[in-house]
DNA sequence: CCGCATCCTTTAGGATACTG
DNA sequence: CAGTATCCTAAAGGATGCGG
């Protein structure tokens, strides 16, 4: 169906908007997805560079996250046939829009997460 | 710190917006939270009514979700001392704002989740 | 009716070691 | 450098039964 539904049967969240009913990729809630969006917000980066901006993530989990986002259509993956190997990731148009949506969430948070 | 951080040490997601750095409640990614927001969008509902709009959820999990949202400040819980018992839930101001944010996510989804 | 207690399954995520 | 391959743990979520 949509470019966002992954082919491994990833979970989706139904969401109603007026009469429309859409599905959001549950993956946005994945632990590292938001961090990847931020790491790539200023352009193309290679694996190590992305990882450097995300303290605490292991190679395995970061790889899984990036592959999932690639399937979702939020990043592209470019592999160069060099030695030592080089792989670069970049946000797609959708990825940038998703990042913008995340910024809205930050706006919301700053307005509502007032000190108690 | 904030009214959104629960007192049981729930996980948060850091998020950068410009220079600001905020934290979002990871709980928004909980499986049923979005459904609860929709179920309560038109006003106060009792436990059974909420559950009826969420096929597949068990009482235990729904209770957990609602209690967590109560701690977060997105819903209020009103218990009536009747028999049989009656409990009603309602969105708070923050809850409505969060629902509005979810609507933005739906807008984004409808714009971007084009058929492939 | 509402929801707690108990037990169980699934899975995201992490630790570690190894490879082209 | 950019990953696999294993193994493991914690925690979310589900099934079922009981109780005020």
PDB file of C-alpha atoms (C1' of nucleotides) in Angstrom:
ATOM      1  CA  UNK A   1       0.000   0.000   0.000  1.00  0.00           C
ATOM      2  CA  UNK A   2       1.825   3.097   1.142  1.00  0.00           C
ATOM      3  CA  UNK A   3       5.501   3.755   1.028  1.00  0.00           C
ATOM      4  CA  UNK A   4       5.440   3.887   4.757  1.00  0.00           C
ATOM      5  CA  UNK A   5       4.190   0.453   5.497  1.00  0.00           C
ATOM      6  CA  UNK A   6       7.203  -1.764   5.731  1.00  0.00           C
ATOM      7  CA  UNK A   7       7.177  -5.153   4.123  1.00  0.00           C
ATOM      8  CA  UNK A   8       7.965  -7.016   7.305  1.00  0.00           C
ATOM      9  CA  UNK A   9       4.583  -6.255   8.770  1.00  0.00           C
ATOM     10  CA  UNK A  10       5.572  -3.456  11.107  1.00  0.00           C
ATOM     11  CA  UNK A  11       2.945  -2.179  13.418  1.00  0.00           C
ATOM     12  CA  UNK A  12       0.862   0.824  12.463  1.00  0.00           C
ATOM     13  CA  UNK A  13      -1.263   3.154  14.500  1.00  0.00           C
ATOM     14  CA  UNK A  14      -4.656   4.055  13.172  1.00  0.00           C
ATOM     15  CA  UNK A  15      -5.564   7.651  13.549  1.00  0.00           C
ATOM     16  CA  UNK A  16      -8.717   9.491  12.729  1.00  0.00           C
ATOM     17  CA  UNK A  17      -8.806  12.998  11.358  1.00  0.00           C
ATOM     18  CA  UNK A  18     -12.308  14.230  10.783  1.00  0.00           C
ATOM     19  CA  UNK A  19     -13.833  11.547   8.627  1.00  0.00           C
ATOM     20  CA  UNK A  20     -10.532  10.398   7.221  1.00  0.00           C
ATOM     21  CA  UNK A  21      -8.775   7.475   8.766  1.00  0.00           C
ATOM     22  CA  UNK A  22      -5.043   7.189   8.278  1.00  0.00           C
ATOM     23  CA  UNK A  23      -2.300   5.025   9.639  1.00  0.00           C
ATOM     24  CA  UNK A  24       0.891   6.306  11.146  1.00  0.00           C
ATOM     25  CA  UNK A  25       4.079   4.291  11.187  1.00  0.00           C
ATOM     26  CA  UNK A  26       4.492   3.085  14.712  1.00  0.00           C
ATOM     27  CA  UNK A  27       8.194   3.218  14.036  1.00  0.00           C
ATOM     28  CA  UNK A  28       8.246   6.937  14.760  1.00  0.00           C
ATOM     29  CA  UNK A  29       8.064   5.833  18.349  1.00  0.00           C
ATOM     30  CA  UNK A  30      11.207   3.739  17.956  1.00  0.00           C
ATOM     31  CA  UNK A  31      13.850   4.755  20.378  1.00  0.00           C
ATOM     32  CA  UNK A  32      16.385   6.183  17.920  1.00  0.00           C
ATOM     33  CA  UNK A  33      14.374   7.384  14.929  1.00  0.00           C
ATOM     34  CA  UNK A  34      14.063  10.962  16.123  1.00  0.00           C
ATOM     35  CA  UNK A  35      17.779  11.099  16.811  1.00  0.00           C
ATOM     36  CA  UNK A  36      18.585   9.936  13.305  1.00  0.00           C
ATOM     37  CA  UNK A  37      16.368  12.656  11.854  1.00  0.00           C
ATOM     38  CA  UNK A  38      18.273  15.245  13.829  1.00  0.00           C
ATOM     39  CA  UNK A  39      21.648  13.778  12.925  1.00  0.00           C
ATOM     40  CA  UNK A  40      20.803  14.031   9.235  1.00  0.00           C
ATOM     41  CA  UNK A  41      19.024  17.367   9.309  1.00  0.00           C
ATOM     42  CA  UNK A  42      21.914  19.293   7.780  1.00  0.00           C
ATOM     43  CA  UNK A  43      22.628  16.898   4.976  1.00  0.00           C
ATOM     44  CA  UNK A  44      24.271  13.675   3.984  1.00  0.00           C
ATOM     45  CA  UNK A  45      26.270  11.857   6.658  1.00  0.00           C
ATOM     46  CA  UNK A  46      28.086   8.565   6.815  1.00  0.00           C
ATOM     47  CA  UNK A  47      27.384   5.796   9.263  1.00  0.00           C
ATOM     48  CA  UNK A  48      30.088   6.723  11.734  1.00  0.00           C
ATOM     49  CA  UNK A  49      29.097  10.375  11.738  1.00  0.00           C
ATOM     50  CA  UNK A  50      25.502   9.541  12.483  1.00  0.00           C
ATOM     51  CA  UNK A  51      26.555   7.220  15.232  1.00  0.00           C
ATOM     52  CA  UNK A  52      28.842   9.841  16.765  1.00  0.00           C
ATOM     53  CA  UNK A  53      25.850  12.105  17.357  1.00  0.00           C
ATOM     54  CA  UNK A  54      23.970   9.377  19.139  1.00  0.00           C
ATOM     55  CA  UNK A  55      25.817   8.368  22.267  1.00  0.00           C
ATOM     56  CA  UNK A  56      24.769   5.026  23.593  1.00  0.00           C
ATOM     57  CA  UNK A  57      23.509   3.384  20.442  1.00  0.00           C
ATOM     58  CA  UNK A  58      25.136   0.176  19.270  1.00  0.00           C
ATOM     59  CA  UNK A  59      26.006  -0.526  15.663  1.00  0.00           C
ATOM     60  CA  UNK A  60      23.436  -3.262  15.479  1.00  0.00           C
ATOM     61  CA  UNK A  61      20.526  -1.144  16.653  1.00  0.00           C
ATOM     62  CA  UNK A  62      21.532   1.849  14.575  1.00  0.00           C
ATOM     63  CA  UNK A  63      21.754  -0.347  11.505  1.00  0.00           C
ATOM     64  CA  UNK A  64      18.300  -1.732  12.199  1.00  0.00           C
ATOM     65  CA  UNK A  65      16.900   1.755  12.661  1.00  0.00           C
ATOM     66  CA  UNK A  66      18.452   3.063   9.458  1.00  0.00           C
ATOM     67  CA  UNK A  67      17.305   0.078   7.434  1.00  0.00           C
ATOM     68  CA  UNK A  68      13.779   0.485   8.742  1.00  0.00           C
ATOM     69  CA  UNK A  69      13.779   4.177   7.886  1.00  0.00           C
ATOM     70  CA  UNK A  70      15.061   3.333   4.443  1.00  0.00           C
ATOM     71  CA  UNK A  71      12.140   0.973   3.907  1.00  0.00           C
ATOM     72  CA  UNK A  72       9.807   3.663   5.220  1.00  0.00           C
ATOM     73  CA  UNK A  73      11.157   6.145   2.718  1.00  0.00           C
ATOM     74  CA  UNK A  74      12.531   8.656   5.212  1.00  0.00           C
ATOM     75  CA  UNK A  75      16.207   8.125   4.382  1.00  0.00           C
ATOM     76  CA  UNK A  76      18.252   6.985   1.439  1.00  0.00           C
ATOM     77  CA  UNK A  77      21.287   4.751   1.728  1.00  0.00           C
ATOM     78  CA  UNK A  78      24.205   5.084  -0.675  1.00  0.00           C
ATOM     79  CA  UNK A  79      26.964   2.529  -0.663  1.00  0.00           C
ATOM     80  CA  UNK A  80      30.297   3.306  -2.283  1.00  0.00           C
ATOM     81  CA  UNK A  81      32.435   0.487  -3.574  1.00  0.00           C
ATOM     82  CA  UNK A  82      35.621   1.605  -1.904  1.00  0.00           C
ATOM     83  CA  UNK A  83      38.046   0.262   0.584  1.00  0.00           C
ATOM     84  CA  UNK A  84      37.606   0.931   3.412  1.00  0.00           C
ATOM     85  CA  UNK A  85      33.869   0.912   2.742  1.00  0.00           C
ATOM     86  CA  UNK A  86      31.791   4.067   2.868  1.00  0.00           C
ATOM     87  CA  UNK A  87      28.062   4.358   3.288  1.00  0.00           C
ATOM     88  CA  UNK A  88      26.166   7.605   3.377  1.00  0.00           C
ATOM     89  CA  UNK A  89      22.670   8.359   4.544  1.00  0.00           C
ATOM     90  CA  UNK A  90      20.469  11.289   3.653  1.00  0.00           C
ATOM     91  CA  UNK A  91      16.972  12.441   4.468  1.00  0.00           C
ATOM     92  CA  UNK A  92      14.408  12.187   1.711  1.00  0.00           C
ATOM     93  CA  UNK A  93      11.742  14.815   1.173  1.00  0.00           C
ATOM     94  CA  UNK A  94       9.457  12.820   3.407  1.00  0.00           C
ATOM     95  CA  UNK A  95      12.198  12.635   5.978  1.00  0.00           C
ATOM     96  CA  UNK A  96      12.531  16.388   6.069  1.00  0.00           C
ATOM     97  CA  UNK A  97       8.795  16.784   6.426  1.00  0.00           C
ATOM     98  CA  UNK A  98       8.810  14.306   9.273  1.00  0.00           C
ATOM     99  CA  UNK A  99      11.550  16.308  10.909  1.00  0.00           C
ATOM    100  CA  UNK A 100       9.382  19.389  10.581  1.00  0.00           C
ATOM    101  CA  UNK A 101       6.568  17.531  12.256  1.00  0.00           C
ATOM    102  CA  UNK A 102       8.918  16.680  15.072  1.00  0.00           C
ATOM    103  CA  UNK A 103       9.693  20.344  15.439  1.00  0.00           C
ATOM    104  CA  UNK A 104       5.983  20.965  15.928  1.00  0.00           C
ATOM    105  CA  UNK A 105       6.043  18.382  18.687  1.00  0.00           C
ATOM    106  CA  UNK A 106       8.874  20.330  20.284  1.00  0.00           C
ATOM    107  CA  UNK A 107       6.851  23.520  20.039  1.00  0.00           C
ATOM    108  CA  UNK A 108       3.968  21.767  21.707  1.00  0.00           C
ATOM    109  CA  UNK A 109       6.225  20.416  24.412  1.00  0.00           C
ATOM    110  CA  UNK A 110       7.714  23.819  25.158  1.00  0.00           C
ATOM    111  CA  UNK A 111       4.248  25.319  25.461  1.00  0.00           C
ATOM    112  CA  UNK A 112       2.812  22.599  27.638  1.00  0.00           C
ATOM    113  CA  UNK A 113       5.576  21.064  29.657  1.00  0.00           C
ATOM    114  CA  UNK A 114       5.588  23.884  32.136  1.00  0.00           C
ATOM    115  CA  UNK A 115       7.399  23.479  35.398  1.00  0.00           C
ATOM    116  CA  UNK A 116       5.133  22.337  38.175  1.00  0.00           C
TER     117      UNK A 116
ATOM    118  CA  UNK B   1      10.558  18.766  36.917  1.00  0.00           C
ATOM    119  CA  UNK B   2       7.723  18.938  34.431  1.00  0.00           C
ATOM    120  CA  UNK B   3       4.189  17.812  34.862  1.00  0.00           C
ATOM    121  CA  UNK B   4       4.741  15.319  32.147  1.00  0.00           C
ATOM    122  CA  UNK B   5       7.509  13.337  33.638  1.00  0.00           C
ATOM    123  CA  UNK B   6       5.879  10.555  35.565  1.00  0.00           C
ATOM    124  CA  UNK B   7       7.100   9.706  39.007  1.00  0.00           C
ATOM    125  CA  UNK B   8       7.903   6.144  38.177  1.00  0.00           C
ATOM    126  CA  UNK B   9      10.797   7.132  35.997  1.00  0.00           C
ATOM    127  CA  UNK B  10       9.142   6.740  32.613  1.00  0.00           C
ATOM    128  CA  UNK B  11      11.305   7.046  29.583  1.00  0.00           C
ATOM    129  CA  UNK B  12      11.613  10.374  27.802  1.00  0.00           C
ATOM    130  CA  UNK B  13      12.779  11.300  24.359  1.00  0.00           C
ATOM    131  CA  UNK B  14      15.110  14.230  23.968  1.00  0.00           C
ATOM    132  CA  UNK B  15      14.324  16.495  21.081  1.00  0.00           C
ATOM    133  CA  UNK B  16      16.051  19.544  19.758  1.00  0.00           C
ATOM    134  CA  UNK B  17      14.252  22.556  18.375  1.00  0.00           C
ATOM    135  CA  UNK B  18      16.642  25.239  17.216  1.00  0.00           C
ATOM    136  CA  UNK B  19      18.834  25.802  20.212  1.00  0.00           C
ATOM    137  CA  UNK B  20      16.249  24.604  22.684  1.00  0.00           C
ATOM    138  CA  UNK B  21      16.341  21.068  23.930  1.00  0.00           C
ATOM    139  CA  UNK B  22      13.131  19.563  25.253  1.00  0.00           C
ATOM    140  CA  UNK B  23      11.957  16.156  26.278  1.00  0.00           C
ATOM    141  CA  UNK B  24       8.865  14.430  24.998  1.00  0.00           C
ATOM    142  CA  UNK B  25       6.999  11.811  26.981  1.00  0.00           C
ATOM    143  CA  UNK B  26       7.868   8.521  25.399  1.00  0.00           C
ATOM    144  CA  UNK B  27       4.430   7.384  26.476  1.00  0.00           C
ATOM    145  CA  UNK B  28       2.865   9.029  23.450  1.00  0.00           C
ATOM    146  CA  UNK B  29       4.286   6.071  21.607  1.00  0.00           C
ATOM    147  CA  UNK B  30       2.457   3.629  23.848  1.00  0.00           C
ATOM    148  CA  UNK B  31       0.276   1.351  21.854  1.00  0.00           C
ATOM    149  CA  UNK B  32      -3.096   2.632  23.047  1.00  0.00           C
ATOM    150  CA  UNK B  33      -2.557   6.260  24.033  1.00  0.00           C
ATOM    151  CA  UNK B  34      -3.613   7.710  20.703  1.00  0.00           C
ATOM    152  CA  UNK B  35      -6.755   5.598  20.730  1.00  0.00           C
ATOM    153  CA  UNK B  36      -7.709   6.883  24.151  1.00  0.00           C
ATOM    154  CA  UNK B  37      -7.305  10.463  22.971  1.00  0.00           C
ATOM    155  CA  UNK B  38      -9.682   9.786  20.115  1.00  0.00           C
ATOM    156  CA  UNK B  39     -12.157   7.963  22.320  1.00  0.00           C
ATOM    157  CA  UNK B  40     -12.339  10.950  24.643  1.00  0.00           C
ATOM    158  CA  UNK B  41     -12.238  13.690  22.045  1.00  0.00           C
ATOM    159  CA  UNK B  42     -15.937  14.500  22.304  1.00  0.00           C
ATOM    160  CA  UNK B  43     -16.112  14.623  26.069  1.00  0.00           C
ATOM    161  CA  UNK B  44     -16.350  12.607  29.214  1.00  0.00           C
ATOM    162  CA  UNK B  45     -16.711   8.847  28.850  1.00  0.00           C
ATOM    163  CA  UNK B  46     -16.809   5.947  31.250  1.00  0.00           C
ATOM    164  CA  UNK B  47     -14.410   3.046  31.258  1.00  0.00           C
ATOM    165  CA  UNK B  48     -16.637   0.689  29.310  1.00  0.00           C
ATOM    166  CA  UNK B  49     -17.385   3.280  26.643  1.00  0.00           C
ATOM    167  CA  UNK B  50     -13.727   3.982  26.112  1.00  0.00           C
ATOM    168  CA  UNK B  51     -13.015   0.306  25.889  1.00  0.00           C
ATOM    169  CA  UNK B  52     -15.818  -0.238  23.391  1.00  0.00           C
ATOM    170  CA  UNK B  53     -14.080   2.083  20.944  1.00  0.00           C
ATOM    171  CA  UNK B  54     -10.838   0.179  21.231  1.00  0.00           C
ATOM    172  CA  UNK B  55     -11.297  -3.350  19.961  1.00  0.00           C
ATOM    173  CA  UNK B  56      -8.608  -5.685  21.119  1.00  0.00           C
ATOM    174  CA  UNK B  57      -7.492  -3.982  24.279  1.00  0.00           C
ATOM    175  CA  UNK B  58      -7.744  -5.840  27.541  1.00  0.00           C
ATOM    176  CA  UNK B  59      -9.042  -4.255  30.731  1.00  0.00           C
ATOM    177  CA  UNK B  60      -5.682  -4.562  32.354  1.00  0.00           C
ATOM    178  CA  UNK B  61      -3.782  -2.770  29.629  1.00  0.00           C
ATOM    179  CA  UNK B  62      -6.425  -0.090  29.218  1.00  0.00           C
ATOM    180  CA  UNK B  63      -6.341   0.572  32.939  1.00  0.00           C
ATOM    181  CA  UNK B  64      -2.575   0.885  32.843  1.00  0.00           C
ATOM    182  CA  UNK B  65      -2.765   3.261  29.928  1.00  0.00           C
ATOM    183  CA  UNK B  66      -5.396   5.438  31.562  1.00  0.00           C
ATOM    184  CA  UNK B  67      -3.528   5.577  34.869  1.00  0.00           C
ATOM    185  CA  UNK B  68      -0.359   6.574  33.073  1.00  0.00           C
ATOM    186  CA  UNK B  69      -2.195   9.297  31.176  1.00  0.00           C
ATOM    187  CA  UNK B  70      -3.695  10.489  34.425  1.00  0.00           C
ATOM    188  CA  UNK B  71      -0.220  10.818  35.924  1.00  0.00           C
ATOM    189  CA  UNK B  72       0.888  12.629  32.777  1.00  0.00           C
ATOM    190  CA  UNK B  73      -1.927  15.117  33.113  1.00  0.00           C
ATOM    191  CA  UNK B  74      -3.676  14.308  29.850  1.00  0.00           C
ATOM    192  CA  UNK B  75      -6.824  12.828  31.395  1.00  0.00           C
ATOM    193  CA  UNK B  76      -8.739  13.144  34.631  1.00  0.00           C
ATOM    194  CA  UNK B  77     -10.330  10.215  36.407  1.00  0.00           C
ATOM    195  CA  UNK B  78     -13.556  10.648  38.351  1.00  0.00           C
ATOM    196  CA  UNK B  79     -14.822   7.826  40.505  1.00  0.00           C
ATOM    197  CA  UNK B  80     -18.427   7.795  41.654  1.00  0.00           C
ATOM    198  CA  UNK B  81     -19.321   5.998  44.835  1.00  0.00           C
ATOM    199  CA  UNK B  82     -22.192   4.042  43.384  1.00  0.00           C
ATOM    200  CA  UNK B  83     -23.125   0.447  42.936  1.00  0.00           C
ATOM    201  CA  UNK B  84     -22.426  -0.804  40.375  1.00  0.00           C
ATOM    202  CA  UNK B  85     -19.347   1.399  40.283  1.00  0.00           C
ATOM    203  CA  UNK B  86     -18.920   4.112  37.712  1.00  0.00           C
ATOM    204  CA  UNK B  87     -15.693   5.769  36.615  1.00  0.00           C
ATOM    205  CA  UNK B  88     -15.461   8.518  34.047  1.00  0.00           C
ATOM    206  CA  UNK B  89     -12.491   9.827  32.154  1.00  0.00           C
ATOM    207  CA  UNK B  90     -12.077  13.167  30.456  1.00  0.00           C
ATOM    208  CA  UNK B  91      -9.366  14.952  28.544  1.00  0.00           C
ATOM    209  CA  UNK B  92      -7.619  17.814  30.290  1.00  0.00           C
ATOM    210  CA  UNK B  93      -6.569  20.970  28.488  1.00  0.00           C
ATOM    211  CA  UNK B  94      -3.213  19.392  27.813  1.00  0.00           C
ATOM    212  CA  UNK B  95      -4.962  16.301  26.562  1.00  0.00           C
ATOM    213  CA  UNK B  96      -6.903  18.312  24.008  1.00  0.00           C
ATOM    214  CA  UNK B  97      -3.753  20.021  22.875  1.00  0.00           C
ATOM    215  CA  UNK B  98      -2.045  16.686  22.484  1.00  0.00           C
ATOM    216  CA  UNK B  99      -4.983  15.513  20.428  1.00  0.00           C
ATOM    217  CA  UNK B 100      -4.559  18.571  18.234  1.00  0.00           C
ATOM    218  CA  UNK B 101      -0.942  17.633  17.768  1.00  0.00           C
ATOM    219  CA  UNK B 102      -2.027  14.186  16.715  1.00  0.00           C
ATOM    220  CA  UNK B 103      -4.308  15.778  14.139  1.00  0.00           C
ATOM    221  CA  UNK B 104      -1.275  17.517  12.709  1.00  0.00           C
ATOM    222  CA  UNK B 105       0.388  14.129  12.450  1.00  0.00           C
ATOM    223  CA  UNK B 106      -2.662  12.912  10.548  1.00  0.00           C
ATOM    224  CA  UNK B 107      -2.418  15.870   8.201  1.00  0.00           C
ATOM    225  CA  UNK B 108       1.197  15.028   7.597  1.00  0.00           C
ATOM    226  CA  UNK B 109       0.342  11.407   7.006  1.00  0.00           C
ATOM    227  CA  UNK B 110      -2.365  12.223   4.495  1.00  0.00           C
ATOM    228  CA  UNK B 111       0.000  14.465   2.598  1.00  0.00           C
ATOM    229  CA  UNK B 112       2.870  12.037   2.550  1.00  0.00           C
ATOM    230  CA  UNK B 113       1.533   8.537   2.692  1.00  0.00           C
ATOM    231  CA  UNK B 114       0.639   8.491  -0.968  1.00  0.00           C
ATOM    232  CA  UNK B 115      -0.155   5.213  -2.601  1.00  0.00           C
ATOM    233  CA  UNK B 116       2.816   3.689  -4.311  1.00  0.00           C
TER     234      UNK B 116
ATOM    235  C1'  DC C   1     -18.807  -2.308  36.450  1.00  0.00           C
ATOM    236  C1'  DC C   2     -14.280  -1.553  37.109  1.00  0.00           C
ATOM    237  C1'  DG C   3     -10.024  -3.202  37.655  1.00  0.00           C
ATOM    238  C1'  DC C   4      -6.450  -5.773  40.417  1.00  0.00           C
ATOM    239  C1'  DA C   5      -3.428 -10.235  40.778  1.00  0.00           C
ATOM    240  C1'  DT C   6      -1.089 -13.608  38.537  1.00  0.00           C
ATOM    241  C1'  DC C   7       1.098 -15.748  35.011  1.00  0.00           C
ATOM    242  C1'  DC C   8       2.845 -15.969  30.443  1.00  0.00           C
ATOM    243  C1'  DT C   9       4.568 -14.549  25.652  1.00  0.00           C
ATOM    244  C1'  DT C  10       6.679 -11.478  22.608  1.00  0.00           C
ATOM    245  C1'  DT C  11       9.885  -8.169  21.261  1.00  0.00           C
ATOM    246  C1'  DA C  12      12.745  -4.046  21.395  1.00  0.00           C
ATOM    247  C1'  DG C  13      16.920  -3.182  22.541  1.00  0.00           C
ATOM    248  C1'  DG C  14      21.701  -4.098  24.369  1.00  0.00           C
ATOM    249  C1'  DA C  15      26.484  -6.796  24.964  1.00  0.00           C
ATOM    250  C1'  DT C  16      29.870  -8.990  22.735  1.00  0.00           C
ATOM    251  C1'  DA C  17      32.492 -11.072  19.169  1.00  0.00           C
ATOM    252  C1'  DC C  18      33.545 -11.504  14.487  1.00  0.00           C
ATOM    253  C1'  DT C  19      34.020 -10.242   9.059  1.00  0.00           C
ATOM    254  C1'  DG C  20      34.509  -8.343   4.032  1.00  0.00           C
TER     255       DG C  20
ATOM    256  C1'  DC D   1      34.508   1.247   8.050  1.00  0.00           C
ATOM    257  C1'  DA D   2      30.289  -0.611   8.229  1.00  0.00           C
ATOM    258  C1'  DG D   3      28.288  -3.693   9.302  1.00  0.00           C
ATOM    259  C1'  DT D   4      26.582  -9.378  10.664  1.00  0.00           C
ATOM    260  C1'  DA D   5      25.859 -13.119  13.971  1.00  0.00           C
ATOM    261  C1'  DT D   6      24.640 -14.693  18.642  1.00  0.00           C
ATOM    262  C1'  DC D   7      23.002 -14.401  22.841  1.00  0.00           C
ATOM    263  C1'  DC D   8      20.623 -12.149  26.536  1.00  0.00           C
ATOM    264  C1'  DT D   9      17.575  -9.128  29.444  1.00  0.00           C
ATOM    265  C1'  DA D  10      13.899  -6.023  30.551  1.00  0.00           C
ATOM    266  C1'  DA D  11       9.652  -4.562  29.771  1.00  0.00           C
ATOM    267  C1'  DA D  12       5.352  -4.079  27.195  1.00  0.00           C
ATOM    268  C1'  DG D  13       1.545  -6.316  26.401  1.00  0.00           C
ATOM    269  C1'  DG D  14      -1.914 -10.301  26.571  1.00  0.00           C
ATOM    270  C1'  DA D  15      -4.891 -14.246  28.926  1.00  0.00           C
ATOM    271  C1'  DT D  16      -7.348 -15.584  32.603  1.00  0.00           C
ATOM    272  C1'  DG D  17      -9.440 -15.484  37.081  1.00  0.00           C
ATOM    273  C1'  DC D  18     -11.013 -13.163  41.264  1.00  0.00           C
ATOM    274  C1'  DG D  19     -13.060  -9.278  44.103  1.00  0.00           C
ATOM    275  C1'  DG D  20     -15.468  -4.931  45.969  1.00  0.00           C
TER     276       DG D  20
END
